[in-house]
Coordinates of C-alpha atoms in Angstrom, one line a residue:
M14 CA -25.4 17.9 15.1
N15 CA -28.4 16.4 17.0
K16 CA -29.2 13.0 17.3
S17 CA -28.5 10.9 13.9
I18 CA -26.5 13.1 11.5
L19 CA -29.0 11.9 9.0
A20 CA -32.4 13.0 11.1
G21 CA -31.8 16.7 11.4
V22 CA -30.7 17.2 7.8
L23 CA -32.7 14.9 6.0
A24 CA -35.8 16.6 7.7
L25 CA -34.9 20.0 6.5
A26 CA -34.0 18.7 3.1
L27 CA -37.6 17.4 2.8
T28 CA -39.5 20.1 3.9
G29 CA -41.2 22.0 1.3
C30 CA -41.7 20.8 -2.3
A31 CA -38.7 19.3 -4.2
S32 CA -36.5 21.4 -6.5
Q33 CA -36.7 20.9 -10.1
Q34 CA -33.4 21.0 -11.6
P35 CA -32.6 21.9 -15.2
D36 CA -32.4 19.2 -17.8
Q37 CA -29.1 20.0 -19.3
P38 CA -25.5 18.4 -19.8
F39 CA -23.4 18.7 -17.3
T40 CA -19.6 17.9 -16.6
L41 CA -17.9 17.6 -13.3
T42 CA -14.2 17.2 -12.5
L43 CA -13.1 15.4 -9.0
A44 CA -9.8 15.8 -7.9
H45 CA -9.3 13.3 -4.9
V46 CA -6.6 11.7 -2.2
N47 CA -7.1 9.6 0.4
D48 CA -5.2 7.8 3.0
T49 CA -2.7 10.8 3.5
H50 CA -1.9 9.7 7.3
S51 CA 0.2 12.9 7.9
H52 CA 2.6 12.2 5.1
F53 CA 3.2 16.0 5.3
D54 CA 6.8 15.4 4.1
P55 CA 7.2 13.8 0.8
S56 CA 8.1 9.8 0.8
D57 CA 11.2 7.8 -0.4
A58 CA 10.3 6.2 -3.7
R59 CA 12.0 3.5 -6.1
L60 CA 11.0 3.8 -9.7
R61 CA 11.8 2.7 -12.8
L62 CA 12.3 5.2 -15.5
D63 CA 13.4 4.6 -19.0
G64 CA 15.1 1.4 -17.9
T65 CA 16.7 2.6 -15.1
E66 CA 16.3 2.0 -11.2
V67 CA 15.9 5.4 -9.4
Y68 CA 15.2 7.1 -6.3
T69 CA 13.3 10.1 -5.7
R70 CA 10.5 11.4 -3.1
L71 CA 6.8 11.4 -4.1
G72 CA 4.0 13.7 -2.8
G73 CA 3.9 15.1 0.6
H74 CA 1.6 17.9 1.6
P75 CA 3.0 20.9 -0.2
R76 CA 3.3 19.1 -3.6
L77 CA -0.3 18.2 -3.2
Q78 CA -1.0 22.0 -2.8
Q79 CA 0.9 22.8 -5.7
Y80 CA -0.7 20.0 -8.1
A81 CA -4.5 21.0 -6.6
G82 CA -3.6 24.7 -7.6
E83 CA -2.7 23.8 -11.0
L84 CA -6.0 21.6 -11.3
R85 CA -7.9 24.7 -10.1
R86 CA -6.2 26.8 -12.5
Q87 CA -7.1 24.6 -15.5
A88 CA -10.9 24.3 -14.1
R89 CA -11.2 28.1 -13.8
E90 CA -9.8 29.0 -17.4
A91 CA -12.0 26.4 -18.8
D92 CA -15.1 27.7 -16.5
Q93 CA -15.5 24.0 -15.5
P94 CA -16.7 22.6 -12.0
L95 CA -14.2 21.3 -9.8
L96 CA -14.4 19.3 -6.4
L97 CA -11.5 18.3 -4.1
L98 CA -12.2 15.4 -2.0
H99 CA -10.4 13.5 0.6
G100 CA -11.3 9.8 1.0
G101 CA -10.2 9.9 4.9
D102 CA -7.9 8.6 7.2
A103 CA -5.6 11.9 7.3
W104 CA -4.5 10.5 11.0
Q105 CA -1.8 8.9 12.1
G106 CA 1.2 7.6 10.3
S107 CA 4.2 10.1 11.2
G108 CA 5.7 11.8 13.9
Y109 CA 3.7 14.9 13.3
F110 CA 0.6 13.4 14.1
R111 CA 2.2 11.7 17.6
L112 CA 3.4 15.3 18.3
N113 CA 0.3 17.3 17.4
Q114 CA -2.6 15.2 17.9
G115 CA -5.0 16.2 15.1
A116 CA -4.4 19.8 15.3
M117 CA -1.6 20.0 12.6
N118 CA -4.0 17.9 10.3
A119 CA -6.6 20.4 10.6
D120 CA -4.0 23.1 10.3
V121 CA -2.6 21.6 6.8
L122 CA -5.6 20.0 5.3
S123 CA -7.6 23.6 5.9
R124 CA -4.6 25.2 3.7
L125 CA -5.4 22.8 0.9
Q126 CA -9.0 24.0 0.8
F127 CA -10.8 20.5 0.3
D128 CA -14.5 21.0 -0.3
A129 CA -15.4 17.9 1.5
M130 CA -13.8 14.7 3.4
A131 CA -15.0 11.5 4.3
L132 CA -14.3 10.1 8.1
G133 CA -11.5 7.2 8.5
N134 CA -11.1 5.0 10.8
H135 CA -7.9 6.2 12.1
E136 CA -9.8 9.4 13.0
F137 CA -10.9 7.4 15.9
D138 CA -7.6 7.0 17.4
L139 CA -7.3 9.2 20.0
D140 CA -10.8 10.1 21.8
N141 CA -13.9 11.8 20.5
E142 CA -12.9 15.1 22.5
R143 CA -9.9 15.6 20.3
L144 CA -11.7 14.2 16.9
A145 CA -14.5 17.1 17.7
A146 CA -11.5 19.5 17.8
F147 CA -10.4 18.6 14.6
I148 CA -13.8 18.3 12.6
A149 CA -14.6 22.0 14.3
G150 CA -10.9 22.9 13.5
V151 CA -10.9 22.5 9.2
D152 CA -12.9 24.9 7.0
F153 CA -14.5 22.2 5.1
P154 CA -17.6 19.8 6.1
V155 CA -16.6 16.3 7.3
L156 CA -18.9 13.6 6.1
A157 CA -20.5 10.4 7.3
A158 CA -24.1 9.7 6.7
N159 CA -24.4 6.2 8.4
L160 CA -23.1 7.9 11.6
D161 CA -25.4 8.7 14.8
A162 CA -23.4 10.7 17.1
G163 CA -26.8 12.0 19.1
R164 CA -25.2 10.6 22.4
D165 CA -21.9 11.8 22.2
P166 CA -21.3 14.6 24.2
H167 CA -18.7 15.6 22.0
L168 CA -19.6 14.9 18.2
A169 CA -23.5 15.6 18.7
E170 CA -23.5 19.4 18.2
L171 CA -21.1 19.7 15.4
D172 CA -22.5 21.7 12.6
N173 CA -19.3 20.6 10.6
L174 CA -20.2 17.2 11.0
R175 CA -23.0 16.4 8.3
P176 CA -24.4 13.4 6.4
Y177 CA -23.6 15.3 3.0
V178 CA -23.1 19.0 1.4
L179 CA -24.6 20.5 -1.5
Y180 CA -22.7 22.8 -3.9
A181 CA -24.4 24.6 -6.5
F182 CA -22.3 25.5 -9.9
D183 CA -22.3 28.6 -12.2
G184 CA -19.6 27.6 -14.3
H185 CA -16.3 27.1 -12.5
D186 CA -17.9 29.2 -9.5
K187 CA -19.7 27.1 -6.8
E188 CA -21.5 28.1 -3.9
R189 CA -22.3 25.7 -0.8
I190 CA -26.0 25.6 -0.2
E191 CA -28.6 24.1 2.3
R192 CA -31.2 23.4 0.1
V193 CA -31.5 22.6 -3.9
K194 CA -34.0 25.3 -4.4
D195 CA -31.5 28.0 -3.2
A196 CA -29.5 27.0 -6.5
G197 CA -32.2 28.3 -8.7
R198 CA -31.2 27.1 -12.2
D199 CA -27.8 26.2 -11.6
P200 CA -26.5 22.5 -11.6
V201 CA -26.4 20.9 -7.9
V202 CA -24.2 18.3 -6.6
A203 CA -25.0 16.7 -3.5
V204 CA -21.5 14.8 -1.9
I205 CA -22.5 12.3 0.8
G206 CA -20.0 10.8 3.2
L207 CA -19.9 7.0 4.4
V208 CA -17.8 5.6 7.3
L209 CA -17.2 1.7 8.1
E210 CA -20.3 0.3 9.6
D211 CA -17.9 -2.2 11.3
M212 CA -15.9 0.9 13.1
P213 CA -16.6 -0.4 16.8
E214 CA -14.6 -3.4 16.0
I215 CA -11.6 -1.3 14.6
A216 CA -11.4 1.4 16.7
A217 CA -11.2 1.2 20.1
T218 CA -12.7 4.8 21.3
V219 CA -16.2 4.9 19.5
G220 CA -17.9 5.6 22.8
E221 CA -21.5 5.7 22.2
L222 CA -21.3 6.5 18.6
V223 CA -23.9 4.2 16.4
F224 CA -22.7 3.1 13.1
E225 CA -25.5 2.3 10.2
R226 CA -25.6 0.0 7.6
E227 CA -23.6 1.6 4.7
V228 CA -25.7 0.3 1.7
E229 CA -28.9 1.2 3.7
A230 CA -27.9 4.3 4.8
A231 CA -26.4 5.2 1.5
Q232 CA -29.7 4.4 -0.2
R233 CA -31.8 6.2 2.1
T234 CA -29.8 9.3 1.6
V235 CA -30.0 9.1 -2.0
R236 CA -33.4 8.5 -2.3
A237 CA -33.8 11.6 0.2
L238 CA -31.7 14.1 -1.9
R239 CA -33.5 12.7 -5.4
E240 CA -36.6 13.7 -3.8
Q241 CA -35.3 17.0 -3.1
G242 CA -34.2 17.3 -6.8
V243 CA -30.8 16.5 -6.7
K244 CA -29.5 15.0 -9.9
H245 CA -25.7 14.6 -9.5
I246 CA -24.5 12.7 -5.9
V247 CA -20.8 11.8 -5.3
A248 CA -20.3 9.6 -2.4
V249 CA -16.8 9.9 -0.4
T250 CA -16.2 7.0 1.7
H251 CA -13.8 5.3 3.7
L252 CA -14.9 1.4 3.1
G253 CA -12.2 0.1 0.6
L254 CA -12.3 -0.6 -2.8
E255 CA -14.3 -4.1 -2.4
R256 CA -17.0 -2.3 -0.3
D257 CA -17.2 0.4 -2.6
Q258 CA -17.6 -1.7 -5.7
R259 CA -20.3 -3.3 -3.7
L260 CA -22.0 -0.2 -2.9
A261 CA -21.8 0.7 -6.7
R262 CA -24.0 -2.2 -7.3
E263 CA -26.1 -2.5 -4.6
V264 CA -26.9 1.0 -4.1
N265 CA -29.3 3.0 -6.8
G266 CA -28.6 6.5 -7.6
I267 CA -24.6 7.2 -6.6
D268 CA -22.8 8.4 -9.5
V269 CA -19.2 8.5 -8.4
I270 CA -17.6 6.7 -5.4
V271 CA -14.5 8.6 -4.3
G272 CA -13.2 5.9 -1.9
G273 CA -10.2 5.4 0.9
H274 CA -9.2 2.7 3.1
S275 CA -7.6 -0.2 1.0
H276 CA -4.8 2.3 -0.1
S277 CA -5.7 1.2 -3.8
L278 CA -3.7 2.9 -6.3
L279 CA -5.8 2.2 -9.1
G280 CA -4.5 2.0 -12.7
D281 CA -1.3 0.7 -14.7
F282 CA 1.9 1.8 -13.3
S283 CA 4.0 -1.1 -14.6
N284 CA 5.9 1.3 -16.6
L285 CA 7.4 2.8 -13.5
G286 CA 7.9 -0.6 -11.9
L287 CA 5.2 -0.5 -9.4
G288 CA 3.1 -3.3 -11.2
E289 CA -0.7 -2.7 -12.2
G290 CA -3.8 -1.9 -10.1
E291 CA -7.4 -2.5 -10.9
P292 CA -8.6 0.0 -13.4
Y293 CA -9.2 3.6 -12.4
A294 CA -12.8 5.0 -13.1
R295 CA -14.5 1.8 -13.5
L296 CA -18.3 1.7 -14.0
F297 CA -20.6 -0.6 -12.3
T298 CA -24.0 -0.9 -12.8
N299 CA -26.6 -0.6 -10.3
Q300 CA -29.1 -2.7 -8.7
D301 CA -32.0 -1.6 -11.0
G302 CA -30.0 -2.3 -14.1
R303 CA -30.3 1.3 -15.2
G304 CA -27.8 3.6 -13.2
R305 CA -24.0 3.4 -13.4
T306 CA -21.6 4.2 -10.9
C307 CA -18.0 5.4 -11.3
V308 CA -15.4 4.2 -8.7
V309 CA -11.9 5.8 -8.1
Q310 CA -9.3 5.9 -5.2
A311 CA -5.5 7.1 -5.2
G312 CA -3.4 5.1 -3.1
Q313 CA -1.7 6.5 0.1
H314 CA 0.3 8.8 1.7
A315 CA -0.3 11.9 -0.2
Q316 CA 1.9 10.2 -2.9
A317 CA -0.7 10.9 -5.9
M318 CA -3.9 12.8 -6.5
G319 CA -6.7 11.4 -8.7
R320 CA -8.2 13.2 -11.4
V321 CA -11.6 12.2 -12.7
Q322 CA -14.1 13.8 -15.3
V323 CA -17.6 12.8 -15.1
T324 CA -20.0 13.9 -18.0
F325 CA -23.9 13.7 -17.3
T326 CA -26.8 13.3 -19.5
P327 CA -29.5 15.8 -19.3
D328 CA -31.7 13.6 -17.1
G329 CA -28.7 13.1 -14.4
R330 CA -26.8 10.0 -16.1
V331 CA -23.4 9.1 -16.1
S332 CA -22.6 8.6 -19.8
R333 CA -18.8 8.9 -19.4
C334 CA -16.2 8.4 -16.7
E335 CA -12.3 9.3 -17.3
G336 CA -9.3 10.1 -15.6
G337 CA -6.4 8.5 -13.8
N338 CA -3.8 8.8 -10.8
T339 CA -1.0 11.0 -11.3
L340 CA 2.1 10.2 -8.7
L341 CA 3.7 13.5 -7.9
A342 CA 7.6 13.3 -8.1
D343 CA 10.2 15.3 -7.0
R344 CA 12.6 16.7 -9.5
V345 CA 15.8 15.2 -8.6
F346 CA 16.8 11.5 -8.8
Y347 CA 19.2 9.2 -7.3
R348 CA 20.8 6.0 -7.8
D349 CA 20.5 5.0 -3.9
I350 CA 17.8 5.5 -1.3
R351 CA 20.1 7.6 1.0
R352 CA 20.3 10.3 -1.7
G353 CA 23.3 11.7 -0.7
E354 CA 25.3 14.2 -3.6
Q355 CA 27.6 11.3 -4.3
H356 CA 24.2 9.0 -5.5
R357 CA 22.7 11.8 -7.2
F358 CA 22.7 11.4 -11.4
D359 CA 24.7 13.5 -13.5
D360 CA 23.0 16.3 -15.3
A361 CA 22.6 14.5 -18.5
T362 CA 20.7 11.6 -17.0
Q363 CA 18.7 14.0 -14.8
Q364 CA 17.3 15.5 -18.0
R365 CA 16.6 12.3 -19.7
L366 CA 14.6 11.1 -16.4
A367 CA 12.9 14.1 -16.5
E368 CA 11.9 13.5 -20.3
A369 CA 10.7 10.4 -19.6
V370 CA 8.6 11.4 -17.0
A371 CA 7.0 14.1 -19.1
A372 CA 6.5 11.4 -21.7
A373 CA 4.6 9.2 -18.9
P374 CA 0.8 9.6 -18.3
N375 CA 0.4 8.8 -14.7
I376 CA 3.5 10.7 -13.1
A377 CA 4.4 14.5 -12.9
L378 CA 7.3 16.6 -11.8
V379 CA 5.9 18.9 -9.4
E380 CA 7.4 21.6 -7.1
E381 CA 6.3 22.2 -3.6
D382 CA 4.3 25.0 -3.0
P383 CA 6.8 27.5 -1.1
A384 CA 4.4 28.8 1.1
L385 CA 3.3 25.6 2.6
R386 CA 6.3 24.3 2.9
A387 CA 7.9 27.2 4.9
H388 CA 4.7 27.0 7.3
I389 CA 5.4 23.0 8.3
D390 CA 9.2 23.7 8.3
E391 CA 8.9 26.6 10.7
Q392 CA 6.1 26.0 12.8
Y393 CA 6.1 22.0 13.1
R394 CA 9.6 20.5 11.9
P395 CA 11.9 21.6 14.4
A396 CA 10.2 19.7 17.3
L397 CA 9.9 16.8 15.0
L398 CA 13.5 16.6 14.3
Q399 CA 14.1 17.0 18.0
A400 CA 11.9 14.3 19.2
Y401 CA 13.5 11.7 16.5
G402 CA 16.3 11.1 19.7
Q403 CA 19.1 8.7 19.3
V404 CA 20.5 6.3 16.5
I405 CA 19.8 2.7 18.0
G406 CA 21.0 0.8 14.8
H407 CA 21.7 0.8 10.9
V408 CA 20.0 -0.8 8.0
P409 CA 22.3 -1.9 5.3
G410 CA 19.3 -2.4 2.9
L411 CA 15.8 -1.3 2.4
L412 CA 13.2 -3.5 4.2
R413 CA 9.9 -3.4 3.0
H414 CA 6.8 -4.1 4.5
R415 CA 4.1 -5.5 2.8
R416 CA 0.7 -6.3 4.7
L417 CA -0.2 -9.6 2.4
P418 CA 2.3 -11.8 1.1
V419 CA 2.2 -11.5 -2.6
D420 CA 4.1 -14.2 -4.9
G421 CA 5.7 -15.5 -1.7
Q422 CA 7.0 -11.8 -0.8
G423 CA 5.6 -10.9 2.5
S424 CA 6.8 -8.2 4.7
D425 CA 10.6 -7.9 6.0
V426 CA 9.3 -5.4 8.9
A427 CA 6.5 -7.4 10.5
P428 CA 8.4 -10.3 11.5
L429 CA 11.1 -8.1 13.3
V430 CA 8.6 -6.4 14.9
A431 CA 7.1 -9.7 16.1
A432 CA 10.3 -11.0 17.1
S433 CA 11.1 -7.9 18.8
Q434 CA 8.0 -8.6 21.0
L435 CA 8.7 -12.0 22.0
Y436 CA 12.3 -11.0 23.1
W437 CA 11.3 -8.0 24.9
V438 CA 8.6 -9.9 27.1
N439 CA 11.1 -12.6 27.5
T440 CA 13.8 -10.5 29.0
P441 CA 14.6 -11.1 32.8
A442 CA 13.3 -7.4 33.8
V443 CA 9.9 -7.8 32.0
Q444 CA 9.4 -11.4 33.1
A445 CA 10.0 -10.3 36.8
V446 CA 7.1 -8.2 36.3
T447 CA 4.9 -10.7 34.6
G448 CA 6.1 -13.9 36.3
R449 CA 5.4 -15.6 32.9
R450 CA 7.6 -16.5 29.6
A451 CA 5.6 -16.1 25.8
D452 CA 5.5 -19.0 23.6
F453 CA 5.3 -16.9 20.7
A454 CA 4.1 -13.8 19.4
L455 CA 1.1 -12.6 16.6
L456 CA 1.1 -9.3 14.9
G457 CA -1.6 -7.6 12.8
A458 CA 0.0 -6.5 9.7
G459 CA -1.6 -3.0 10.0
G460 CA 0.2 -2.0 13.1
V461 CA 3.4 -1.7 11.3
R462 CA 3.1 1.7 9.1
T463 CA 6.5 2.2 7.1
D464 CA 9.4 0.5 5.6
L465 CA 12.7 0.7 6.9
A466 CA 14.9 2.6 4.7
P467 CA 18.9 2.4 4.5
G468 CA 20.8 4.2 6.9
E469 CA 20.4 5.2 10.2
I470 CA 17.8 4.2 12.8
K471 CA 16.3 6.6 15.4
E472 CA 14.4 5.9 18.4
G473 CA 11.6 8.1 16.7
D474 CA 11.8 6.2 13.5
V475 CA 10.3 3.6 15.6
T476 CA 8.1 5.4 18.4
L477 CA 7.0 8.3 16.0
D478 CA 6.7 6.7 12.3
M479 CA 6.9 2.7 12.0
L480 CA 4.9 1.9 15.2
P481 CA 2.8 5.1 16.2
F482 CA 0.0 3.8 18.2
A483 CA 1.5 3.6 21.5
N484 CA -0.1 0.3 22.1
A485 CA 0.7 -1.6 25.2
L486 CA 1.9 -4.9 24.6
S487 CA -0.2 -8.0 26.3
L488 CA 0.2 -11.3 27.2
V489 CA -2.6 -13.8 27.1
S490 CA -3.4 -17.5 27.5
L491 CA -5.1 -19.2 24.6
T492 CA -5.5 -22.7 23.2
G493 CA -3.9 -24.1 20.4
R494 CA -7.4 -24.4 18.9
Q495 CA -8.0 -20.4 19.4
V496 CA -4.6 -19.6 17.8
A497 CA -5.6 -21.9 14.8
G498 CA -9.0 -20.2 14.5
L499 CA -7.5 -16.7 14.8
L500 CA -5.0 -17.1 12.2
L501 CA -8.0 -18.8 9.9
E502 CA -10.3 -16.2 10.6
T503 CA -7.9 -13.2 9.9
I504 CA -6.3 -14.8 6.8
N505 CA -9.6 -15.8 5.1
A506 CA -10.6 -12.0 5.5
S507 CA -7.6 -10.5 4.0
L508 CA -7.6 -12.5 1.1
P509 CA -10.3 -10.6 -0.9
E510 CA -9.2 -8.4 -3.6
G511 CA -9.5 -4.9 -2.1
A512 CA -9.8 -6.0 1.5
H513 CA -8.4 -4.3 4.7
T514 CA -5.5 -6.5 4.9
G515 CA -4.1 -4.8 8.0
K516 CA -5.5 -7.8 10.2
F517 CA -3.3 -10.2 8.3
P518 CA -1.3 -12.2 10.9
Y519 CA 2.7 -12.2 11.3
V520 CA 4.2 -14.1 14.0
A521 CA 7.4 -14.9 15.8
G522 CA 8.3 -17.9 17.9
L523 CA 5.3 -19.6 15.7
R524 CA 5.2 -20.8 11.8
Y525 CA 2.1 -21.4 9.5
Q526 CA 1.4 -22.6 6.2
F527 CA -2.1 -21.8 4.7
D528 CA -3.2 -23.1 1.6
E529 CA -5.9 -21.4 -0.5
T530 CA -8.6 -24.0 -1.8
G531 CA -11.4 -21.7 -3.0
R532 CA -11.9 -18.2 -3.9
D533 CA -10.7 -16.5 -0.6
R534 CA -10.6 -19.3 1.6
G535 CA -8.5 -22.0 2.6
F536 CA -7.0 -24.5 5.6
L537 CA -3.8 -24.1 7.7
R538 CA -1.9 -27.3 6.0
R539 CA 0.8 -26.5 9.3
I540 CA 1.1 -25.0 12.6
E541 CA 4.1 -25.3 14.5
Y542 CA 5.7 -23.2 17.7
F543 CA 9.7 -23.3 18.7
N544 CA 9.8 -24.9 21.5
Q545 CA 13.3 -25.9 23.3
G546 CA 15.5 -25.5 20.1
Q547 CA 13.3 -27.4 18.0
W548 CA 9.6 -27.0 15.9
Q549 CA 6.8 -28.8 17.7
R550 CA 3.4 -29.2 16.6
L551 CA 0.8 -26.9 18.0
D552 CA -1.4 -28.8 20.4
P553 CA -5.0 -28.0 20.1
D554 CA -5.8 -28.6 23.6
A555 CA -2.9 -27.0 25.3
S556 CA -2.5 -23.5 26.5
Y557 CA 0.0 -21.1 25.3
Q558 CA 1.3 -17.7 26.5
V559 CA 0.8 -15.1 23.6
V560 CA 2.3 -12.1 23.5
I561 CA 0.1 -9.5 21.4
N562 CA -0.5 -5.6 21.3
G563 CA -3.4 -4.4 23.1
Y564 CA -5.4 -3.4 20.4
H565 CA -5.7 -6.7 18.7
A566 CA -5.6 -8.5 21.7
S567 CA -9.0 -7.0 22.4
G568 CA -10.5 -8.6 19.1
N569 CA -10.2 -5.1 17.2
D570 CA -9.9 -5.2 13.4
G571 CA -11.6 -8.4 13.0
W572 CA -9.5 -10.5 15.4
N573 CA -12.8 -11.4 17.0
T574 CA -11.5 -14.8 18.4
L575 CA -9.4 -13.0 20.9
F576 CA -12.8 -11.1 21.8
E577 CA -14.5 -14.5 22.4
A578 CA -11.8 -15.8 24.1
Q579 CA -12.0 -13.3 26.7
Q580 CA -15.6 -12.6 27.3
V581 CA -15.9 -14.6 30.5
L582 CA -12.5 -14.7 32.1
T583 CA -9.0 -14.0 31.1
D584 CA -5.6 -14.0 32.6
R585 CA -4.4 -11.3 30.2
I586 CA -1.9 -8.8 31.4
D587 CA -1.2 -5.3 29.9
L588 CA 2.3 -4.0 30.2
A589 CA 2.7 -0.4 30.5
W590 CA 4.8 2.4 32.5
V591 CA 3.9 4.0 35.2
N592 CA 6.1 7.2 36.4
G593 CA 8.8 5.3 34.7
K594 CA 8.6 1.9 36.0
L595 CA 7.2 -1.1 34.2
A596 CA 3.8 -1.9 35.6
A597 CA 1.5 -5.2 34.8
F598 CA -2.0 -4.2 34.5
P599 CA -4.4 -7.6 35.1
V600 CA -7.4 -8.1 32.9
A601 CA -10.7 -9.7 34.3
R602 CA -12.6 -9.9 31.3
L603 CA -14.0 -8.0 27.9
S604 CA -17.5 -6.9 26.9
R605 CA -19.0 -4.6 24.2
T606 CA -20.4 -1.2 25.0
Q607 CA -23.8 -0.2 23.4
G608 CA -22.5 0.9 20.3
G609 CA -20.3 -2.1 19.9
G610 CA -16.9 -1.1 20.8
V611 CA -14.9 -3.4 23.3
Q612 CA -14.6 -2.6 26.7
V613 CA -11.6 -3.9 28.6
H614 CA -12.6 -4.6 32.4
Y615 CA -9.3 -4.6 34.9
I616 CA -9.0 -6.5 37.7
N617 CA -7.3 -3.5 39.9
Q618 CA -6.6 -0.2 38.6
P619 CA -7.4 0.5 34.8
L620 CA -5.0 1.3 32.2
D621 CA -5.5 4.7 31.4
C622 CA -2.6 5.7 28.4
Q623 CA -3.7 9.3 28.7
A624 CA -3.1 9.9 32.5
D625 CA -0.3 11.6 33.7
G626 CA 2.9 9.6 34.4
V627 CA 1.6 6.6 32.1
R628 CA 3.1 5.5 29.0
C629 CA 1.6 2.8 27.2
N630 CA 3.7 2.4 23.8
T631 CA 5.6 -1.0 25.3
D632 CA 5.2 -2.2 21.5
A633 CA 7.6 0.3 20.1
Q634 CA 10.1 0.1 22.9
A635 CA 10.3 -3.5 22.5
F636 CA 11.7 -3.0 18.9
V637 CA 14.2 0.1 20.1
D638 CA 15.6 -2.3 22.6
Y639 CA 15.7 -5.3 20.0
V640 CA 17.4 -3.3 17.8
R641 CA 19.8 -1.7 20.3
E642 CA 20.5 -5.2 21.9
Q643 CA 20.3 -7.7 19.6
R644 CA 20.5 -6.3 16.1
P645 CA 21.9 -3.0 15.8
V646 CA 22.8 -3.9 12.2
L647 CA 19.2 -4.7 10.9
T648 CA 18.6 -6.9 8.3
A649 CA 15.5 -9.3 7.5
L650 CA 15.2 -12.7 9.2
P651 CA 16.2 -15.6 7.2
E652 CA 12.4 -17.0 7.5
S653 CA 9.2 -14.7 8.0
G654 CA 7.3 -17.8 9.7
V655 CA 4.3 -17.1 7.1
V656 CA 3.9 -19.5 4.0
L657 CA 0.7 -18.4 2.0
N658 CA -0.3 -20.5 -1.1
R659 CA -2.8 -18.6 -3.2
L660 CA -4.6 -20.6 -5.9

């Protein structure tokens, strides 16, 4: 679509007179998912049912397909309007994505027949050419009202990338229309999309795309739609729960926000041993004090589907907004996460557990859609199984990954990943290339994508699932003051309710204590590094060699201190393989593109991870080598190095 996505479509929308939609009550059902992250197969899960701890599998796209089909059947029989929406981040998260680079996502998501999808931050993880291929390959509109793609050669002309889409309803029957007046007397629902305004700080590949302010772009789009005569407006967003709630308070005229990004499973799931999230379908009063906006989100990894029913008054205001998230469970339960036949509960217990599920309001036993299951198994799964490779170790007990420590419980996995990177960079083979020894490692929690389940660990479990981003490791000099500033910056930004916690810092060879002193802020009480067999205070003025993956080393995802430290000059080295031989790529400095993205200026040959013979996933290889050589029986480290004291 030419220039700003907004400009062309809004200009078309405002030509001619505004349509007069009928004054009549209207009820709309929205089914929704978000942050599915290529979890086409179901995920292992531990639940508590009827007082029993059980292991089963949740979700997966064939199960989403089956459940969505049931919701459509119910809506059709009741002659009620229904939309199926995706809150973004369909990409990344599993080996399927690594092997198929978005093509499988386009194939499978189209089979689910979504009505619209928001652009998530991970949709920008490859390059704009492959993002354009994905958007052109799906049979539903991808929405981002605050994105100006006019200068991008791949995204500028895409008809399927839009600020919003209009649907006219005649009972259950719906028709996608270009103008409100084409609907006649049928009710019209507009679905607008919003992408993160700070995407250039999160994604390294945005090119010349321009991301506008979320609130301003949303209000401008809503105003144009109201002038056209639209009474019912849904925003499908990928901003995170906190920003969705801000949007609801500050923008007048959005009726429902279907969100993503913060992976928030809204609702009380304490009956299943999963804790209590924020309320589902919470209503917020708009800035004008008159309108109300309902906010929903549906967790992560295709494990649940949300369903919200919204009732409007004749003049288009929200009068009721009710619903909930439903976990989609397999019908078989086990006493051990390895789910061997010997771990399966007997038939009587299986029946008792099934009855407990039937009595619960937030979980359902759902079969997989057989056609989609067969399609995945025939077209994609054989290559996935082949790609996982050799066994490198074993996990005796579940190792969980928690992005943000809660009640003293942080990630089991992230400290191991950080330890592996510190170990690997300091091996003789790598030191022969760098000529340096690292003092400690820093790791953003979002770089780790999975737990580690009991059983075998294969290479692909690491390279395709747990650390799928193929990041080159970087070695860079930072002062103690810069390290402390980085920790404060990323910790404080991770504390607010609903915040994106992928930037939270885990460590190896370093330890710190952070004490919260006020709402979402605090100070570092202690910061030490391990030197010559003992812990020593970090010297603010001393220089340290720090190993970080290249994504965060460039200041992405809010690690701004690192960008600022390298704007003029840096001694940073990026590590990758070229034709099977480890090579160092010295960096001169960092800068920002016109669109706000980070540009890495190399001293000699630039590091191009897409070039033939170049392999950049030294972050994942470090973990593979660490497990194989140091920790073949992998358990959690005695200490994570992180103490987070909340008020």
